[in-house]
mmCIF file with all atom_site columns, C-alpha atoms in Angstrom:
data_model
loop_
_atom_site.group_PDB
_atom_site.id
_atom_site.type_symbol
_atom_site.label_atom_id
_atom_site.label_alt_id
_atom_site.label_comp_id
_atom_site.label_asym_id
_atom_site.label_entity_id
_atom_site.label_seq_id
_atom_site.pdbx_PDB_ins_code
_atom_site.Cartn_x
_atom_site.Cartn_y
_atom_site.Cartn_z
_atom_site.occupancy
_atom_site.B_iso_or_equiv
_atom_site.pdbx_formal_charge
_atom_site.auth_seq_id
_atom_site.auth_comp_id
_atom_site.auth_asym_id
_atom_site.auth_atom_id
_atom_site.pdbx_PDB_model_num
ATOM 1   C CA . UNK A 1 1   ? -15.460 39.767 71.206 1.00 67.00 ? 1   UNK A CA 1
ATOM 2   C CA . UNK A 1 2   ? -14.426 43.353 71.797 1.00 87.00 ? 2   UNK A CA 1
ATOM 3   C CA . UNK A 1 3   ? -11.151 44.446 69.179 1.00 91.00 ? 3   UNK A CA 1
ATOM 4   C CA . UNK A 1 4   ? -10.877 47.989 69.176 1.00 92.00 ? 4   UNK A CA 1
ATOM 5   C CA . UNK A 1 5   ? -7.784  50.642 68.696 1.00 95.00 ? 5   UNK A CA 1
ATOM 6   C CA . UNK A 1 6   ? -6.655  53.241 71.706 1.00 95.00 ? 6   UNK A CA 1
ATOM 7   C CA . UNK A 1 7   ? -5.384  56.144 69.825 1.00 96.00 ? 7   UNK A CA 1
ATOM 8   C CA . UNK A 1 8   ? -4.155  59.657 71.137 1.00 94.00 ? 8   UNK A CA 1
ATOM 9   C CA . UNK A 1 9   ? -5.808  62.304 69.211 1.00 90.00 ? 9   UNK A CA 1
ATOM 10  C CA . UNK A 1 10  ? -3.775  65.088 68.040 1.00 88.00 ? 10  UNK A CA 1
ATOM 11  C CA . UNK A 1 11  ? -5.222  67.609 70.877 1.00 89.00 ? 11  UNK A CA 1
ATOM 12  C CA . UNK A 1 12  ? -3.879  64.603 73.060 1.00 91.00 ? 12  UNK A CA 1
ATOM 13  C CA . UNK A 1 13  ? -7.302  62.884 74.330 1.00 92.00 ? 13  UNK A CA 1
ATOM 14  C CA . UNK A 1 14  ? -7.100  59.366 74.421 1.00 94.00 ? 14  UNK A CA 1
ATOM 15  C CA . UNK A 1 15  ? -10.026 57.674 72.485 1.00 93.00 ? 15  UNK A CA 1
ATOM 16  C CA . UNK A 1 16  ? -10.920 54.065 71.711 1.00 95.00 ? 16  UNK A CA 1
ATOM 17  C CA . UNK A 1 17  ? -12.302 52.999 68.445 1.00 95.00 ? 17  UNK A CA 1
ATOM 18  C CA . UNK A 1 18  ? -13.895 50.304 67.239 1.00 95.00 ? 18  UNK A CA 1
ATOM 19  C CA . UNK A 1 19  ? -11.436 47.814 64.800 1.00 94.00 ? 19  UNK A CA 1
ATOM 20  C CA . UNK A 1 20  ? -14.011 45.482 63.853 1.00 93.00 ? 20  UNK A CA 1
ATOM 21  C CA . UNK A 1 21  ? -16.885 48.210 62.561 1.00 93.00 ? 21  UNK A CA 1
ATOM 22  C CA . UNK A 1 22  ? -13.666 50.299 60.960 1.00 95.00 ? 22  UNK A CA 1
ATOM 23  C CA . UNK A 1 23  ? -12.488 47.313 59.303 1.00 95.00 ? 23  UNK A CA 1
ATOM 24  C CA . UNK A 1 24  ? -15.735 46.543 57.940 1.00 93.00 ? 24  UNK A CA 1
ATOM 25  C CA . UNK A 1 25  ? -15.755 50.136 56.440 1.00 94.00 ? 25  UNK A CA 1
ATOM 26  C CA . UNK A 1 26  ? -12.256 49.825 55.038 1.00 95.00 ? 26  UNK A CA 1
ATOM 27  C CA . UNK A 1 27  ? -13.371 46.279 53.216 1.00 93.00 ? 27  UNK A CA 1
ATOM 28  C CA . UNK A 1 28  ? -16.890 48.554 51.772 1.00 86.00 ? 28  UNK A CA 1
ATOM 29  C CA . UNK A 1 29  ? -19.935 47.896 53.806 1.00 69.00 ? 29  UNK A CA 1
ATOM 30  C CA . UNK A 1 30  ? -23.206 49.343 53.001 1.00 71.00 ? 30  UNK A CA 1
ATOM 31  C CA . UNK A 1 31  ? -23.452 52.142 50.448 1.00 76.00 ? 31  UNK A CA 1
ATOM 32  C CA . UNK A 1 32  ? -23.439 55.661 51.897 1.00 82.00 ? 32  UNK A CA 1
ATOM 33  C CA . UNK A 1 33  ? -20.351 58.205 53.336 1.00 90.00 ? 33  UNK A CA 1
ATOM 34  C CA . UNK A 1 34  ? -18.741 56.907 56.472 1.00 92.00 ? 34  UNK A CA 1
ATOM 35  C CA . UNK A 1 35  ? -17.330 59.518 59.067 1.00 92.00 ? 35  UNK A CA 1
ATOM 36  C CA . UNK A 1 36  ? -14.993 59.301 61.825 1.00 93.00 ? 36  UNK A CA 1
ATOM 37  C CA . UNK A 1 37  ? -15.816 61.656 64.709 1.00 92.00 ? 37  UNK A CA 1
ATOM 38  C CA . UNK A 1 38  ? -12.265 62.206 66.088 1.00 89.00 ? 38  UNK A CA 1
ATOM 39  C CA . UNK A 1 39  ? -13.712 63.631 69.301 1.00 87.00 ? 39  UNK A CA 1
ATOM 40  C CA . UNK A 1 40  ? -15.432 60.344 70.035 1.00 89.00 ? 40  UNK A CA 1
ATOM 41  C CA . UNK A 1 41  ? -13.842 57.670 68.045 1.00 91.00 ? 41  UNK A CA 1
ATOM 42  C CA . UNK A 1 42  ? -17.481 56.804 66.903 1.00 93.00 ? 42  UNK A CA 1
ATOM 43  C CA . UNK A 1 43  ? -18.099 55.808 63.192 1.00 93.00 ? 43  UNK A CA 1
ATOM 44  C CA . UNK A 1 44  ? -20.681 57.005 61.555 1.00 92.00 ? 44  UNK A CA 1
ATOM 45  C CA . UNK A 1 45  ? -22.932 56.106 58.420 1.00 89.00 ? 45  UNK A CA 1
ATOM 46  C CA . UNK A 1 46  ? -24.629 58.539 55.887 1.00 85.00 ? 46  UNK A CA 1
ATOM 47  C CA . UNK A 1 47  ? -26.587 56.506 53.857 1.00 79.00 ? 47  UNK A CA 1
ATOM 48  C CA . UNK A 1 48  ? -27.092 57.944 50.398 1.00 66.00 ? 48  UNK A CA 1
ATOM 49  C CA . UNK A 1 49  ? -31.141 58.531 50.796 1.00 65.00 ? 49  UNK A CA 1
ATOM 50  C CA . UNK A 1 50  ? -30.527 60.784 54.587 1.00 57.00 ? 50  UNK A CA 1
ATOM 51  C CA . UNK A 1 51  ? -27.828 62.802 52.618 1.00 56.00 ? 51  UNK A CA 1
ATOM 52  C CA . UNK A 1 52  ? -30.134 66.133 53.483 1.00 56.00 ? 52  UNK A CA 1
ATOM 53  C CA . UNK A 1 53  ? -28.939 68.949 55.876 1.00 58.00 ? 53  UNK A CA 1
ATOM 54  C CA . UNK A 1 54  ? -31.941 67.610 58.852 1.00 56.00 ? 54  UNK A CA 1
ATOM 55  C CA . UNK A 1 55  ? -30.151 63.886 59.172 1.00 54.00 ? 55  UNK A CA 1
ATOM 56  C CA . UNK A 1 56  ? -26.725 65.591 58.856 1.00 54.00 ? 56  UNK A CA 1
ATOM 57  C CA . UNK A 1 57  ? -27.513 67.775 62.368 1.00 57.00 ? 57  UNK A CA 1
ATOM 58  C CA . UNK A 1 58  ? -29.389 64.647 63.641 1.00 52.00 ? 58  UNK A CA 1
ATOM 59  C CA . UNK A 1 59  ? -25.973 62.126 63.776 1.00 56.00 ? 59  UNK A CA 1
ATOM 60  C CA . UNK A 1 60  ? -23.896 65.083 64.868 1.00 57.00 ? 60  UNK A CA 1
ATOM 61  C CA . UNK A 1 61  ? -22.075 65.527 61.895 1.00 57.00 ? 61  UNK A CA 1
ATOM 62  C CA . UNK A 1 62  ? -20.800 69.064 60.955 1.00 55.00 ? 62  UNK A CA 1
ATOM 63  C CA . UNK A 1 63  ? -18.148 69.421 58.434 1.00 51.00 ? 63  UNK A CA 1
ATOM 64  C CA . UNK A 1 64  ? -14.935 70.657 60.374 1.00 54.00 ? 64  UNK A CA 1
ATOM 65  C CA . UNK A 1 65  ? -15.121 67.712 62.943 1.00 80.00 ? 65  UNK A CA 1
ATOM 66  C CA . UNK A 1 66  ? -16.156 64.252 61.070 1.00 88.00 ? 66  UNK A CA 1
ATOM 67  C CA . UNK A 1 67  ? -13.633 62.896 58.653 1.00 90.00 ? 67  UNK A CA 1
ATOM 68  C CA . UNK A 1 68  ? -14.480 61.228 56.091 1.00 92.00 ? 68  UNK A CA 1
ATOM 69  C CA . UNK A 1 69  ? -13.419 57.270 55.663 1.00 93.00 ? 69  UNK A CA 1
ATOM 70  C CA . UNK A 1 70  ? -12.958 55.875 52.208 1.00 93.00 ? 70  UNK A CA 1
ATOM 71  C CA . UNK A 1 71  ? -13.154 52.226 51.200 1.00 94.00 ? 71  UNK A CA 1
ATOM 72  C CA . UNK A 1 72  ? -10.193 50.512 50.003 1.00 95.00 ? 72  UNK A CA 1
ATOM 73  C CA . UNK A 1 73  ? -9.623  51.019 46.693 1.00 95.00 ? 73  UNK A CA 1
ATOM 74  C CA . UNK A 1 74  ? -9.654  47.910 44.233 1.00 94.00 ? 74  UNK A CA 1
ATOM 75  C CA . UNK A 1 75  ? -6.839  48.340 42.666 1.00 96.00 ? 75  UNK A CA 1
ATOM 76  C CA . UNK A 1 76  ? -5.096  47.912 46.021 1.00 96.00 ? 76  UNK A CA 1
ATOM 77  C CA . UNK A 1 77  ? -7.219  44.439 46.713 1.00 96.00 ? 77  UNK A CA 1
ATOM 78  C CA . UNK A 1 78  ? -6.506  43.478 43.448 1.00 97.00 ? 78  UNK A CA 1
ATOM 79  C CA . UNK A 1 79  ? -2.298  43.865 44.480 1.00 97.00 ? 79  UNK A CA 1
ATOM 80  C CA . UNK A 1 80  ? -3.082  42.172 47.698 1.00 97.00 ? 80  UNK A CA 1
ATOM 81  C CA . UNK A 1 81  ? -3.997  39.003 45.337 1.00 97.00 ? 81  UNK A CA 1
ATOM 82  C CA . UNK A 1 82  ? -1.201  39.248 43.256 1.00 97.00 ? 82  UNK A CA 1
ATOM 83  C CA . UNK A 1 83  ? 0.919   39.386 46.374 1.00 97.00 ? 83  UNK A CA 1
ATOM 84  C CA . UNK A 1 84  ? -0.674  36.554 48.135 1.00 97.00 ? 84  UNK A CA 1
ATOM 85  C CA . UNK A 1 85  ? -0.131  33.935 44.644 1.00 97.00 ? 85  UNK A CA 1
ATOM 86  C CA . UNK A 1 86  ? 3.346   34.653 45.044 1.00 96.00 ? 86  UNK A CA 1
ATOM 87  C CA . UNK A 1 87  ? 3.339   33.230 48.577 1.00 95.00 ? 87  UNK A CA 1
ATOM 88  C CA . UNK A 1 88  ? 1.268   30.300 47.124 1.00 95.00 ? 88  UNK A CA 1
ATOM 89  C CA . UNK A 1 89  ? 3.720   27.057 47.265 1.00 94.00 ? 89  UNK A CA 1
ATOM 90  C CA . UNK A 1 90  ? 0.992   24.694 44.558 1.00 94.00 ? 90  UNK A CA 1
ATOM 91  C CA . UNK A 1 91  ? 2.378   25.534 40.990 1.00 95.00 ? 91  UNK A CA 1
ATOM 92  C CA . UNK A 1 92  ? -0.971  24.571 39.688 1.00 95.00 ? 92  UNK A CA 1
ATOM 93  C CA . UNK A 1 93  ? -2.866  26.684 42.501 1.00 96.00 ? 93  UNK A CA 1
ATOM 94  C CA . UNK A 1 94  ? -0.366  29.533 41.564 1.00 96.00 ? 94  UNK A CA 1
ATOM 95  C CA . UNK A 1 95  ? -1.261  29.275 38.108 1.00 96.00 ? 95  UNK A CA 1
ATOM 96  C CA . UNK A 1 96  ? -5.133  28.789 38.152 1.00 97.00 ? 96  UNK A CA 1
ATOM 97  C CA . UNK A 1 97  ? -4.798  32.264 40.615 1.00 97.00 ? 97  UNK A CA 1
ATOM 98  C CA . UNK A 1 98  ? -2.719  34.109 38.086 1.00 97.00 ? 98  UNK A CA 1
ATOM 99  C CA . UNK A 1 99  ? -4.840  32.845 35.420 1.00 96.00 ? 99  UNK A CA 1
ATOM 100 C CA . UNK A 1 100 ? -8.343  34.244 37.422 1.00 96.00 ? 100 UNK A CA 1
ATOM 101 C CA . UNK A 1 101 ? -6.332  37.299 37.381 1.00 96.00 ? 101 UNK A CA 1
ATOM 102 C CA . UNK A 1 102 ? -6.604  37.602 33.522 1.00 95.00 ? 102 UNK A CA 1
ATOM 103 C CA . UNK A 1 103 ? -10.250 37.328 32.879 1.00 91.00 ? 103 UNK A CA 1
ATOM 104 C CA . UNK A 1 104 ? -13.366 39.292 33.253 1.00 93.00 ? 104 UNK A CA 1
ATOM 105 C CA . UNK A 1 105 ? -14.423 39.993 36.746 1.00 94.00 ? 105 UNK A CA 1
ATOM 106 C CA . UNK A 1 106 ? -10.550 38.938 38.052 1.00 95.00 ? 106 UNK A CA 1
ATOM 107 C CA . UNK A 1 107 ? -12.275 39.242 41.755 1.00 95.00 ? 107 UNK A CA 1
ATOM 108 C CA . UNK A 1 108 ? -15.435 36.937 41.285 1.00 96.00 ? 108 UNK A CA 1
ATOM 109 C CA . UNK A 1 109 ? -12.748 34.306 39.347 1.00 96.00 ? 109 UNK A CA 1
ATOM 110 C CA . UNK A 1 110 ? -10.235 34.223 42.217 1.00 97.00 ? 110 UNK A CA 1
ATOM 111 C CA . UNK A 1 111 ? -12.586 33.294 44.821 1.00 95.00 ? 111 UNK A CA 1
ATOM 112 C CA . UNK A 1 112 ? -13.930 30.553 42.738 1.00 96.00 ? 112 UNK A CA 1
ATOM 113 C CA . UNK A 1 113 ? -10.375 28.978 42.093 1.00 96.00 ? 113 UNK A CA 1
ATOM 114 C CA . UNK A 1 114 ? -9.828  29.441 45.700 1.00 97.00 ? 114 UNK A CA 1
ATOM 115 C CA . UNK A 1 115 ? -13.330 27.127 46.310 1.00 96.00 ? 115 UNK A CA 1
ATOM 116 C CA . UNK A 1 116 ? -11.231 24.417 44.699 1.00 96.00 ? 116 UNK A CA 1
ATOM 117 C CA . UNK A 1 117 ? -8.464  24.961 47.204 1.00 95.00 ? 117 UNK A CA 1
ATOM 118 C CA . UNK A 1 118 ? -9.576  24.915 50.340 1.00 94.00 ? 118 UNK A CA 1
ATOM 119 C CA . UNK A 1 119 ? -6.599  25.479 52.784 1.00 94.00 ? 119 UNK A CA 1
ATOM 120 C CA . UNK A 1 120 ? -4.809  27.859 50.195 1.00 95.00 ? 120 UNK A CA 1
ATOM 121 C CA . UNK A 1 121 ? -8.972  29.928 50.453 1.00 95.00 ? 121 UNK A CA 1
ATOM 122 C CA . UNK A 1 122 ? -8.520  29.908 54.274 1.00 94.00 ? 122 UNK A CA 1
ATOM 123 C CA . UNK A 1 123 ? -5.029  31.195 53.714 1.00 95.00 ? 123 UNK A CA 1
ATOM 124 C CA . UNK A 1 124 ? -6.038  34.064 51.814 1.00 96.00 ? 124 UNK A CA 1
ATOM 125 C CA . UNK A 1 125 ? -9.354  35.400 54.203 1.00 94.00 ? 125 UNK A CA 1
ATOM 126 C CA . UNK A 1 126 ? -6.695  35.331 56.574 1.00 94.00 ? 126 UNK A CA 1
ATOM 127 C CA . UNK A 1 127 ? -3.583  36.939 54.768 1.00 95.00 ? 127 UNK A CA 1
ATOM 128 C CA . UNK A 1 128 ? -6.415  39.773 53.825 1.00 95.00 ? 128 UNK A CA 1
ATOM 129 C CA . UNK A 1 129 ? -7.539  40.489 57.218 1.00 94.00 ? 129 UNK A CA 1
ATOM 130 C CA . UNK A 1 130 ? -4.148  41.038 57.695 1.00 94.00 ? 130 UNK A CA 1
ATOM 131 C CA . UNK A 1 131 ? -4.148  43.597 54.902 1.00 96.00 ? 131 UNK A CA 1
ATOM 132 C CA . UNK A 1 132 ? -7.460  45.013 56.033 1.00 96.00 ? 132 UNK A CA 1
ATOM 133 C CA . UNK A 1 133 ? -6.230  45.703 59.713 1.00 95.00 ? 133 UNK A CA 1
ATOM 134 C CA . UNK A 1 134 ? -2.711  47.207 58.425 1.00 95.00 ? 134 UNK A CA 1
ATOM 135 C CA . UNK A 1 135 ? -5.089  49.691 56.533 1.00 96.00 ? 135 UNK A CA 1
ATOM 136 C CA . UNK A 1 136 ? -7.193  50.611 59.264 1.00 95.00 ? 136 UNK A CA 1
ATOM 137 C CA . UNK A 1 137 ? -3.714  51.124 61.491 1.00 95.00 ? 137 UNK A CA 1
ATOM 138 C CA . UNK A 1 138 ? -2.523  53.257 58.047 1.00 96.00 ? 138 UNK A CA 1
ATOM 139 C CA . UNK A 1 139 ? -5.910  54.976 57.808 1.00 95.00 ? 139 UNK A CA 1
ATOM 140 C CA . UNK A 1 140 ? -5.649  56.180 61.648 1.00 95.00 ? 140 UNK A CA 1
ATOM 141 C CA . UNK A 1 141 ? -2.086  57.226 61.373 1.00 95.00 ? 141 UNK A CA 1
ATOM 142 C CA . UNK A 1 142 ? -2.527  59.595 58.263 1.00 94.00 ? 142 UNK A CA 1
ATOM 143 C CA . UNK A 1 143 ? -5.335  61.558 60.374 1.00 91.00 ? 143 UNK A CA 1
ATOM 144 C CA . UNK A 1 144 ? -2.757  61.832 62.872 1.00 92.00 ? 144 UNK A CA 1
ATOM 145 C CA . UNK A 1 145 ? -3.499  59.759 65.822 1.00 94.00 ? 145 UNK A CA 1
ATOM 146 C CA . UNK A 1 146 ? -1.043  57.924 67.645 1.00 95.00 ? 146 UNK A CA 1
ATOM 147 C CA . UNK A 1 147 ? -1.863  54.224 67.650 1.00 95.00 ? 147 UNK A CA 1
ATOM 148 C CA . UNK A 1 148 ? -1.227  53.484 72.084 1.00 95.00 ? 148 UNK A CA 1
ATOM 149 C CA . UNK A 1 149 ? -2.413  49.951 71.293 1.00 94.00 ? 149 UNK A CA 1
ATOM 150 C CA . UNK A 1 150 ? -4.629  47.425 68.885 1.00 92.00 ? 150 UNK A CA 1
ATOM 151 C CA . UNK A 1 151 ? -6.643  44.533 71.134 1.00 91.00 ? 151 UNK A CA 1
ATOM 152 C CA . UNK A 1 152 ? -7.637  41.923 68.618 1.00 90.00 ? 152 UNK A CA 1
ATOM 153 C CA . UNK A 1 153 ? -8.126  38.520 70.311 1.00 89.00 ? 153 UNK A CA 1
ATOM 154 C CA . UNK A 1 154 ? -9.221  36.879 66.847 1.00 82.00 ? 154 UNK A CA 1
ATOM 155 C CA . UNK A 1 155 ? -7.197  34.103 66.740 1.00 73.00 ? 155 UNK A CA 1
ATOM 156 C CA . UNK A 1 156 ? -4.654  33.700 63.572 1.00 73.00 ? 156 UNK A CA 1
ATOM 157 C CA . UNK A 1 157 ? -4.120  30.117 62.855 1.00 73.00 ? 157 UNK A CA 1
ATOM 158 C CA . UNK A 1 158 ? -1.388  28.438 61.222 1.00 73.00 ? 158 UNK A CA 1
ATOM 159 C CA . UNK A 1 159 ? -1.860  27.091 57.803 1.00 74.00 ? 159 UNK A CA 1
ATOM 160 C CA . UNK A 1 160 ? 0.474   25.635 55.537 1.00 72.00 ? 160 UNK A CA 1
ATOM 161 C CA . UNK A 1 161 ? -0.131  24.582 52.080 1.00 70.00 ? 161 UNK A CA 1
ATOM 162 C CA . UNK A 1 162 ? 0.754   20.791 52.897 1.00 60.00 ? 162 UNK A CA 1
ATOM 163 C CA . UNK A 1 163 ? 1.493   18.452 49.906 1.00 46.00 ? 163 UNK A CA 1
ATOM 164 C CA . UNK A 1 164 ? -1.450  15.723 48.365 1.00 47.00 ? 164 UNK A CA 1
ATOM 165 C CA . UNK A 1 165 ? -0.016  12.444 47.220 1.00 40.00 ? 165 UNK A CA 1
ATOM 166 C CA . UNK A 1 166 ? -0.497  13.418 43.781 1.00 43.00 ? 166 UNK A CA 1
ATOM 167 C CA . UNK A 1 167 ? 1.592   16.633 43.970 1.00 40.00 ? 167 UNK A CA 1
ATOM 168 C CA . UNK A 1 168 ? 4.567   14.221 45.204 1.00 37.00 ? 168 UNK A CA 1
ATOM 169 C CA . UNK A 1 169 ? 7.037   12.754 42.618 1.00 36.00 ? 169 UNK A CA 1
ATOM 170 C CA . UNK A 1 170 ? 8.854   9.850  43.124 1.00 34.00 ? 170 UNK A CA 1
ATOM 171 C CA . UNK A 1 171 ? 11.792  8.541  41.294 1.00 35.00 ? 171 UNK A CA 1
ATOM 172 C CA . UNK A 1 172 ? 12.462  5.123  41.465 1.00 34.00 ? 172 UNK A CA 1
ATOM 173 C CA . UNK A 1 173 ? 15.356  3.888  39.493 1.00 37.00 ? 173 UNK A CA 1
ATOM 174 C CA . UNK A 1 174 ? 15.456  0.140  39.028 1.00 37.00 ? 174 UNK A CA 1
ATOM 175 C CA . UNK A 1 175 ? 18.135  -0.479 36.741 1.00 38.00 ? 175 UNK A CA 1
ATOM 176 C CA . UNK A 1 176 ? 21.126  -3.279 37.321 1.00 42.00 ? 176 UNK A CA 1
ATOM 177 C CA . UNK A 1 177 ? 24.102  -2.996 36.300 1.00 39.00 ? 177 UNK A CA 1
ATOM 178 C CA . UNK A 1 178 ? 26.830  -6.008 35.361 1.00 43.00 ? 178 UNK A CA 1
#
């Protein structure tokens, strides 16, 4: 499956780069420095044991042309899953998310809640790879390319929340009056 970003670089080249490999980047892949070449739209990995001046010439890196591509920070993820409970329809899903949110290791906790809820888990990978790709569109704009066009054929699929029988209340009133 081929997703990739055509940007116009600010010396007005067209380039294509790779949305899948720069998303991956954005959501912290392997440890090391990860560089942009702007002249070829390639991404590039520095991992921390090549970090001498011989594997620097090797990739092609010099300083002036590769720019460097930061992770997301957590603090950012960690508003991304405050965001998404408010979305969250469940009161008790909401509030087993909110509570995760208050513990030790807040990120660990929220995925396990979300184990116990499986549509509302496939609702957030999805709402975050939303997130994720409106970064890597954010990231590219800042270095001042012009976004021409985003080709991402991953499918989004609807999901709604849906109601169990148990989370339905029914009122019956059976009372007669004379």
């Amino acid at each position: 499956m081929s997703c990739f970003v055509r940007v116009r670089h600010p010396n007005g080249e067209e380039l294509t780069i790779d949305l899948i490999e720069l998303e991956e980047v954005l959501e912290g892949g392997s440890s090391g420095d990860y560089y942009l070449l702007p002249n070829s739209g390639r991404i590039i990995l520095i991992s921390s044991e090549e970090m001498d001046e011989e594997s620097v010439e090797a990739v092609g890196l010099d300083e002036e042309e590769a720019l460097p591509i930061d992770p997301i920070e957590s603090r950012v993820q960690f508003r991304w899953m405050e965001e998404f409970i408010g979305t969250v329809h469940s009161i008790a899903a909401g509030n087993a998310l909110r509570d995760s949110l208050r513990h030790k290791r807040p990120f660990r906790n929220f995925k396990d809640v979300l184990m116990e809820f499986p549509v509302l888990r496939k609702k957030w990978f999805q709402f975050e790879a939303m997130k994720v790709k409106t970064e890597a569109a954010n990231l590219l704009e800042s270095l001042d390319f012009e976004i021409l066009e985003i080709v991402d054929p991953r499918t989004l699929e609807s999901i709604t929340e849906g109601w169990t029988p148990k989370s339905r209340v029914t009122f019956c009133l059976s009372r007669t009056f004379k």
